[in-house]
Amino acid sequence: MIEVKQINKYFYTPDKIHALRDVSTTVEAGEVVVVIGPSGSGKSTFLRCLNRLEYADEGQILIDGVDILDSKTNINKVRADVGMVFQSFNLFPHKTVLENLTIAQTVVRKRGRKEAEKKAMGLLEKVGIHAKSGVYPDQLSGGQQQRVAIARALCMDPKVMLFDEPTSALDPEMIGEVLDVMKTLGKEGMTMVVVTHEMGFAREVADRVLFMDHGAIVEVGTPEHFFVNPEHERTKLFLSQIL
Ligand code: ATP
Ligand code: MG
């Protein structure tokens, strides 16, 4: 599904930052991969490279065999196929919940309004907020807004869903409702790459965990491996700090 081969990413700010160092991994269809690591280790940059919000300077990224770094690749198609949910919910503030879910469907997927609304309502029901379809985002709690953001990404029928710390901006009592939606998705077979500090989620849902430090993938394993028997000193140190 996703093949990442030896990607390198640099930022010039003006100091040269080597944000991703020879990152290689594969994500199989239906797999849930959780990415953990300290602040600044490159987790967000890695995710953003997967839908080309950032352009990897070197290496290759194939999504369902499509080379997304190839200049001939239609990047809007890639972004529709690779859904992303951010820490800040990024909903359109002047559009209702329903409109938030239909715009990209009509523009990018070329669906008619009726069809787009039907799809949207089905997904709002799935995330438990169909009663709120007519309200504006600021009338919703953070947890509800994040569930709308997830439903919006799902409206595009993505092949993969990327989550960048989707619960970090939420009040504690709302974290569970968002994680529950993500757990359901994972169990239904959605391919997901999730950056999170929620180790309970990692334990329960992840097929694999990647630990990143200083732009590199340092250790890869099952949740059991990480929480019972981490190998590298840097992994042990990180886990001892967050667990
Ligand atoms: P956090 O846990 O704090 O979100 P992260 O693991 O997601 O951290 P990244 O945001 O990917 O880390 O950042 C990796 C490195 O790249 C950091 O040194 C960061 O300062 C740098 N970086 C990220 N985005 C940019 C940018 N747009 N311009 C310049 N430097 C950047
Ligand atoms: Mg980040």
XYZ file of N, CA, C and O in Angstrom, residues 99-225:
508
model
N -21.744 21.037 5.035
C -20.998 21.633 3.917
C -19.511 21.283 3.995
O -18.867 21.058 2.961
N -18.983 21.247 5.211
C -17.591 20.837 5.372
C -17.338 19.458 4.761
O -16.267 19.179 4.253
N -18.365 18.617 4.848
C -18.201 17.246 4.361
C -18.523 17.075 2.879
O -18.150 16.069 2.289
N -19.205 18.064 2.290
C -19.610 17.857 0.890
C -18.713 18.577 -0.125
O -18.613 18.131 -1.262
N -18.046 19.664 0.316
C -17.300 20.478 -0.668
C -16.319 19.641 -1.497
O -16.402 19.603 -2.718
N -15.405 18.973 -0.795
C -14.372 18.259 -1.553
C -14.974 17.110 -2.363
O -14.489 16.775 -3.440
N -16.048 16.530 -1.845
C -16.684 15.446 -2.613
C -17.180 15.938 -3.959
O -17.046 15.257 -4.976
N -17.787 17.153 -3.956
C -18.328 17.653 -5.225
C -17.201 18.165 -6.125
O -17.202 17.914 -7.324
N -16.204 18.815 -5.518
C -15.142 19.404 -6.342
C -14.145 18.344 -6.825
O -13.835 18.260 -8.012
N -13.670 17.527 -5.882
C -12.598 16.591 -6.247
C -13.145 15.256 -6.766
O -12.670 14.719 -7.754
N -14.164 14.738 -6.078
C -14.714 13.443 -6.508
C -15.852 13.588 -7.517
O -16.409 12.600 -7.977
N -16.214 14.859 -7.819
C -17.230 15.142 -8.844
C -18.566 14.465 -8.553
O -19.256 14.008 -9.464
N -18.937 14.404 -7.277
C -20.225 13.822 -6.935
C -21.308 14.904 -6.988
O -21.028 16.069 -6.711
N -22.518 14.501 -7.292
C -23.638 15.426 -7.229
C -23.954 15.756 -5.777
O -23.510 15.049 -4.865
N -24.732 16.829 -5.567
C -24.987 17.286 -4.207
C -25.711 16.221 -3.378
O -25.348 15.957 -2.240
N -26.729 15.617 -3.959
C -27.518 14.603 -3.240
C -26.623 13.452 -2.766
O -26.675 13.020 -1.626
N -25.838 12.980 -3.706
C -24.966 11.840 -3.407
C -23.963 12.221 -2.314
O -23.712 11.450 -1.374
N -23.398 13.434 -2.449
C -22.399 13.888 -1.478
C -23.027 14.023 -0.084
O -22.425 13.648 0.928
N -24.254 14.531 -0.055
C -24.917 14.707 1.251
C -25.255 13.359 1.881
O -25.163 13.185 3.095
N -25.632 12.430 1.048
C -25.967 11.099 1.569
C -24.725 10.456 2.194
O -24.755 9.919 3.310
N -23.642 10.545 1.461
C -22.372 10.008 1.956
C -21.990 10.702 3.277
O -21.585 10.067 4.249
N -22.122 12.031 3.283
C -21.745 12.820 4.460
C -22.583 12.410 5.671
O -22.046 12.200 6.768
N -23.888 12.287 5.477
C -24.751 11.953 6.609
C -24.426 10.562 7.150
O -24.428 10.337 8.356
N -24.123 9.650 6.248
C -23.750 8.302 6.682
C -22.505 8.332 7.560
O -22.430 7.662 8.603
N -21.531 9.152 7.153
C -20.285 9.204 7.924
C -20.457 9.992 9.214
O -19.851 9.655 10.231
N -21.306 11.009 9.205
C -21.574 11.728 10.459
C -22.235 10.789 11.461
O -21.964 10.836 12.660
N -23.077 9.924 10.936
C -23.725 8.948 11.813
C -22.673 7.995 12.389
O -22.682 7.689 13.580
N -21.764 7.599 11.543
C -20.706 6.684 11.985
C -19.881 7.286 13.140
O -19.503 6.581 14.060
N -19.612 8.586 13.055
C -18.819 9.213 14.119
C -19.706 9.822 15.207
O -19.214 10.511 16.107
N -21.016 9.597 15.089
C -21.926 9.951 16.181
C -22.334 11.402 16.281
O -22.687 11.864 17.358
N -22.315 12.152 15.149
C -22.752 13.555 15.254
C -23.688 13.971 14.131
O -23.751 15.151 13.762
N -24.489 13.040 13.620
C -25.396 13.399 12.528
C -26.431 14.440 12.972
O -26.930 15.195 12.157
N -26.700 14.512 14.281
C -27.670 15.512 14.764
C -27.132 16.936 14.618
O -27.877 17.896 14.714
N -25.832 17.072 14.382
C -25.206 18.397 14.327
C -24.888 18.833 12.902
O -24.076 19.752 12.710
N -25.475 18.204 11.917
C -25.050 18.469 10.533
C -25.264 19.921 10.107
O -24.553 20.424 9.257
N -26.217 20.613 10.738
C -26.533 21.975 10.291
C -25.808 23.073 11.044
O -25.965 24.251 10.720
N -24.984 22.712 12.030
C -24.354 23.763 12.840
C -22.969 24.119 12.281
O -22.431 23.437 11.403
N -22.424 25.212 12.792
C -21.086 25.652 12.389
C -20.058 25.076 13.366
O -20.384 24.812 14.535
N -18.828 24.889 12.897
C -17.819 24.233 13.733
C -17.666 24.842 15.131
O -17.480 24.108 16.104
N -17.764 26.182 15.236
C -17.516 26.766 16.565
C -18.650 26.476 17.557
O -18.550 26.831 18.724
N -19.707 25.850 17.076
C -20.775 25.449 17.996
C -20.557 24.020 18.524
O -21.407 23.487 19.220
N -19.432 23.445 18.143
C -19.140 22.067 18.562
C -17.989 22.038 19.559
O -17.122 22.913 19.552
N -17.965 21.012 20.388
C -16.815 20.793 21.269
C -15.612 20.358 20.424
O -15.756 19.966 19.262
N -14.439 20.418 21.021
C -13.240 19.977 20.313
C -13.328 18.532 19.841
O -12.951 18.200 18.722
N -13.857 17.689 20.706
C -13.976 16.277 20.338
C -14.930 16.083 19.168
O -14.670 15.280 18.263
N -16.010 16.859 19.186
C -16.964 16.770 18.072
C -16.340 17.299 16.790
O -16.491 16.704 15.715
N -15.606 18.412 16.904
C -14.954 18.971 15.700
C -13.962 17.968 15.112
O -13.868 17.813 13.901
N -13.247 17.301 15.995
C -12.276 16.347 15.468
C -12.977 15.163 14.808
O -12.514 14.644 13.793
N -14.119 14.767 15.358
C -14.857 13.675 14.712
C -15.407 14.111 13.351
O -15.442 13.324 12.406
N -15.790 15.393 13.247
C -16.212 15.917 11.939
C -15.031 15.879 10.967
O -15.175 15.486 9.806
N -13.852 16.269 11.464
C -12.665 16.269 10.597
C -12.361 14.855 10.082
O -11.987 14.669 8.923
N -12.556 13.876 10.948
C -12.328 12.479 10.522
C -13.369 12.089 9.476
O -13.033 11.527 8.422
N -14.642 12.424 9.741
C -15.706 12.090 8.790
C -15.446 12.773 7.448
O -15.653 12.179 6.380
N -14.960 14.022 7.513
C -14.697 14.748 6.270
C -13.637 14.034 5.436
O -13.768 13.887 4.218
N -12.588 13.592 6.103
C -11.545 12.862 5.352
C -12.100 11.553 4.782
O -11.800 11.174 3.648
N -12.964 10.890 5.550
C -13.498 9.597 5.097
C -14.434 9.747 3.904
O -14.609 8.807 3.122
N -15.055 10.926 3.767
C -15.963 11.167 2.635
C -15.280 10.958 1.287
O -15.928 10.721 0.285
N -13.965 11.094 1.269
C -13.238 10.966 0.005
C -12.915 9.509 -0.329
O -12.233 9.238 -1.310
N -13.367 8.582 0.501
C -13.010 7.173 0.328
C -11.499 6.992 0.220
O -10.990 6.441 -0.776
N -10.778 7.483 1.224
C -9.314 7.418 1.139
C -8.806 5.976 1.193
O -9.445 5.110 1.780
N -7.654 5.788 0.591
C -7.001 4.476 0.675
C -6.255 4.359 1.989
O -6.022 3.273 2.490
N -5.834 5.513 2.495
C -5.023 5.568 3.705
C -5.485 6.764 4.517
O -5.845 7.793 3.947
N -5.426 6.661 5.835
C -5.710 7.807 6.694
C -4.464 8.109 7.530
O -3.908 7.215 8.174
N -4.055 9.375 7.521
C -2.932 9.817 8.330
C -3.476 10.667 9.474
O -4.325 11.533 9.253
N -2.995 10.430 10.666
C -3.438 11.207 11.831
C -2.205 11.795 12.508
O -1.302 11.047 12.903
N -2.178 13.125 12.659
C -1.038 13.754 13.338
C -1.479 14.275 14.702
O -2.063 15.347 14.797
N -1.216 13.535 15.722
C -1.599 13.884 17.101
C -3.042 14.393 17.185
O -3.284 15.507 17.655
N -3.984 13.555 16.749
C -5.373 14.027 16.633
C -6.028 14.353 17.966
O -7.036 15.046 17.984
N -5.467 13.897 19.064
C -6.113 14.163 20.359
C -5.312 15.123 21.238
O -5.722 15.422 22.356
N -4.189 15.625 20.724
C -3.311 16.444 21.581
C -3.919 17.779 21.984
O -3.543 18.344 22.996
N -4.835 18.305 21.150
C -5.409 19.616 21.468
C -6.719 19.495 22.245
O -7.378 20.490 22.491
N -7.089 18.279 22.602
C -8.412 18.072 23.213
C -8.360 18.047 24.730
O -7.375 17.594 25.330
N -9.453 18.500 25.322
C -9.595 18.317 26.766
C -9.644 16.823 27.044
O -10.183 16.053 26.237
N -9.110 16.420 28.206
C -8.982 14.987 28.492
C -10.285 14.199 28.316
O -10.267 13.080 27.819
N -11.402 14.818 28.692
C -12.646 14.028 28.635
C -13.113 13.781 27.201
O -14.033 13.011 26.979
N -12.470 14.433 26.225
C -12.899 14.244 24.832
C -11.969 13.342 24.036
O -12.233 13.020 22.888
N -10.887 12.972 24.660
C -9.900 12.159 23.941
C -10.490 10.792 23.587
O -10.349 10.298 22.470
N -11.206 10.220 24.547
C -11.738 8.871 24.357
C -12.668 8.746 23.170
O -12.584 7.789 22.406
N -13.528 9.752 22.976
C -14.510 9.647 21.893
C -13.824 9.672 20.523
O -14.283 9.039 19.574
N -12.715 10.412 20.431
C -11.989 10.459 19.158
C -11.196 9.157 18.957
O -11.203 8.560 17.878
N -10.561 8.697 20.021
C -9.805 7.431 19.909
C -10.736 6.274 19.566
O -10.369 5.370 18.810
N -11.969 6.309 20.108
C -12.916 5.234 19.808
C -13.238 5.169 18.323
O -13.305 4.081 17.734
N -13.425 6.357 17.714
C -13.696 6.394 16.273
C -12.494 5.809 15.515
O -12.645 5.008 14.588
N -11.294 6.186 15.949
C -10.094 5.693 15.266
C -9.915 4.178 15.448
O -9.502 3.471 14.534
N -10.244 3.708 16.644
C -10.149 2.261 16.902
C -11.097 1.499 15.981
O -10.722 0.482 15.392
N -12.324 2.017 15.869
C -13.306 1.358 15.001
C -12.788 1.305 13.576
O -12.828 0.254 12.926
N -12.265 2.426 13.103
C -11.730 2.470 11.739
C -10.630 1.430 11.543
O -10.603 0.708 10.547
N -9.722 1.396 12.499
C -8.604 0.454 12.413
C -9.102 -0.984 12.375
O -8.623 -1.804 11.592
N -10.082 -1.265 13.210
C -10.597 -2.642 13.274
C -11.393 -3.006 12.032
O -11.511 -4.173 11.689
N -11.924 -1.981 11.360
C -12.651 -2.243 10.105
C -11.711 -2.446 8.931
O -12.162 -2.684 7.805
N -10.419 -2.269 9.167
C -9.471 -2.556 8.099
C -8.924 -1.349 7.369
O -8.248 -1.480 6.352
N -9.210 -0.136 7.876
C -8.621 1.055 7.257
C -7.104 1.034 7.461
O -6.624 0.697 8.547
N -6.381 1.369 6.419
C -4.927 1.517 6.534
C -4.660 2.867 7.193
O -5.161 3.885 6.728
N -3.901 2.869 8.288
C -3.723 4.108 9.034
C -2.280 4.280 9.492
O -1.642 3.327 9.913
N -1.811 5.524 9.439
C -0.527 5.879 10.056
C -0.849 6.978 11.064
O -1.409 8.017 10.706
N -0.536 6.716 12.324
C -1.006 7.573 13.409
C 0.179 8.036 14.255
O 0.881 7.218 14.848
N 0.382 9.355 14.310
C 1.346 9.902 15.261
C 0.572 10.209 16.538
O -0.413 10.954 16.502
N 0.969 9.603 17.634
C 0.242 9.844 18.876
C 1.113 9.526 20.085
O 2.058 8.743 19.999
N 0.751 10.179 21.191
C 1.379 9.827 22.465
C 0.455 8.941 23.282
O 0.752 8.650 24.445
N -0.674 8.552 22.696
C -1.640 7.721 23.413
C -1.189 6.264 23.356
O -1.479 5.533 22.407
N -0.458 5.855 24.359
C 0.123 4.516 24.322
C -0.934 3.417 24.494
O -0.745 2.306 24.021
N -2.049 3.767 25.135
C -3.146 2.803 25.229
C -3.671 2.452 23.844
O -3.912 1.286 23.527
N -3.792 3.476 23.011
C -4.232 3.266 21.629
C -3.210 2.405 20.888
O -3.566 1.453 20.187
N -1.939 2.742 21.052
C -0.882 1.979 20.380
C -0.945 0.496 20.776
O -0.910 -0.394 19.933
N -1.053 0.260 22.050
C -1.114 -1.120 22.541
C -2.287 -1.892 21.963
O -2.169 -3.050 21.599
N -3.424 -1.201 21.921
C -4.655 -1.902 21.572
C -4.837 -2.051 20.064
O -5.361 -3.049 19.588
N -4.422 -1.031 19.306
C -4.809 -0.985 17.892
C -3.635 -1.171 16.925
O -3.818 -1.673 15.819
N -2.438 -0.786 17.332
C -1.325 -0.801 16.374
C -0.922 -2.217 15.990
O -0.850 -3.109 16.831
N -0.676 -2.394 14.708
C -0.025 -3.630 14.269
C 1.473 -3.480 14.443
O 2.172 -4.432 14.754
N 1.934 -2.259 14.228
C 3.359 -1.982 14.330
C 3.578 -0.595 14.895
O 2.767 0.297 14.658
N 4.658 -0.426 15.607
C 5.036 0.883 16.134
C 6.394 1.243 15.538
O 7.285 0.389 15.441
N 6.520 2.509 15.095
C 7.817 3.018 14.635
C 8.283 4.046 15.644
O 7.533 4.950 15.988
N 9.498 3.916 16.101
C 10.063 4.935 16.986
C 11.051 5.767 16.182
O 12.001 5.228 15.601
N 10.808 7.085 16.151
C 11.707 7.995 15.421
C 12.493 8.854 16.388
O 11.993 9.249 17.438
N 13.723 9.135 16.010
C 14.541 10.083 16.769
C 15.499 10.753 15.785
O 16.045 10.086 14.894
N 15.651 12.068 15.913
C 16.544 12.822 15.041
C 16.354 12.506 13.558
O 17.331 12.335 12.825
N 15.081 12.386 13.137
C 14.805 12.221 11.720
C 14.933 10.812 11.181
O 14.703 10.584 9.991
N 15.279 9.858 12.030
C 15.466 8.486 11.550
C 14.517 7.534 12.280
O 14.119 7.796 13.416
N 14.165 6.446 11.613
C 13.432 5.393 12.301
C 14.469 4.555 13.048
O 15.352 3.950 12.445
N 14.373 4.587 14.366
C 15.380 3.926 15.198
C 14.985 2.480 15.486
O 15.823 1.590 15.541
N 13.693 2.265 15.707
C 13.250 0.925 16.099
C 11.833 0.690 15.602
O 10.995 1.586 15.638
N 11.571 -0.521 15.132
C 10.253 -0.909 14.633
C 9.855 -2.209 15.305
O 10.686 -3.098 15.453
N 8.616 -2.313 15.727
C 8.191 -3.591 16.310
C 6.719 -3.600 16.636
O 6.020 -2.611 16.413
N 6.266 -4.707 17.166
C 4.878 -4.786 17.618
C 4.758 -3.972 18.902
O 5.768 -3.678 19.559
N 3.523 -3.613 19.297
C 3.370 -2.930 20.580
C 3.976 -3.744 21.725
O 4.639 -3.180 22.598
N 3.804 -5.061 21.700
C 4.366 -5.906 22.773
C 5.874 -5.705 22.865
O 6.443 -5.533 23.939
N 6.501 -5.718 21.677
C 7.946 -5.525 21.643
C 8.329 -4.222 22.334
O 9.229 -4.178 23.174
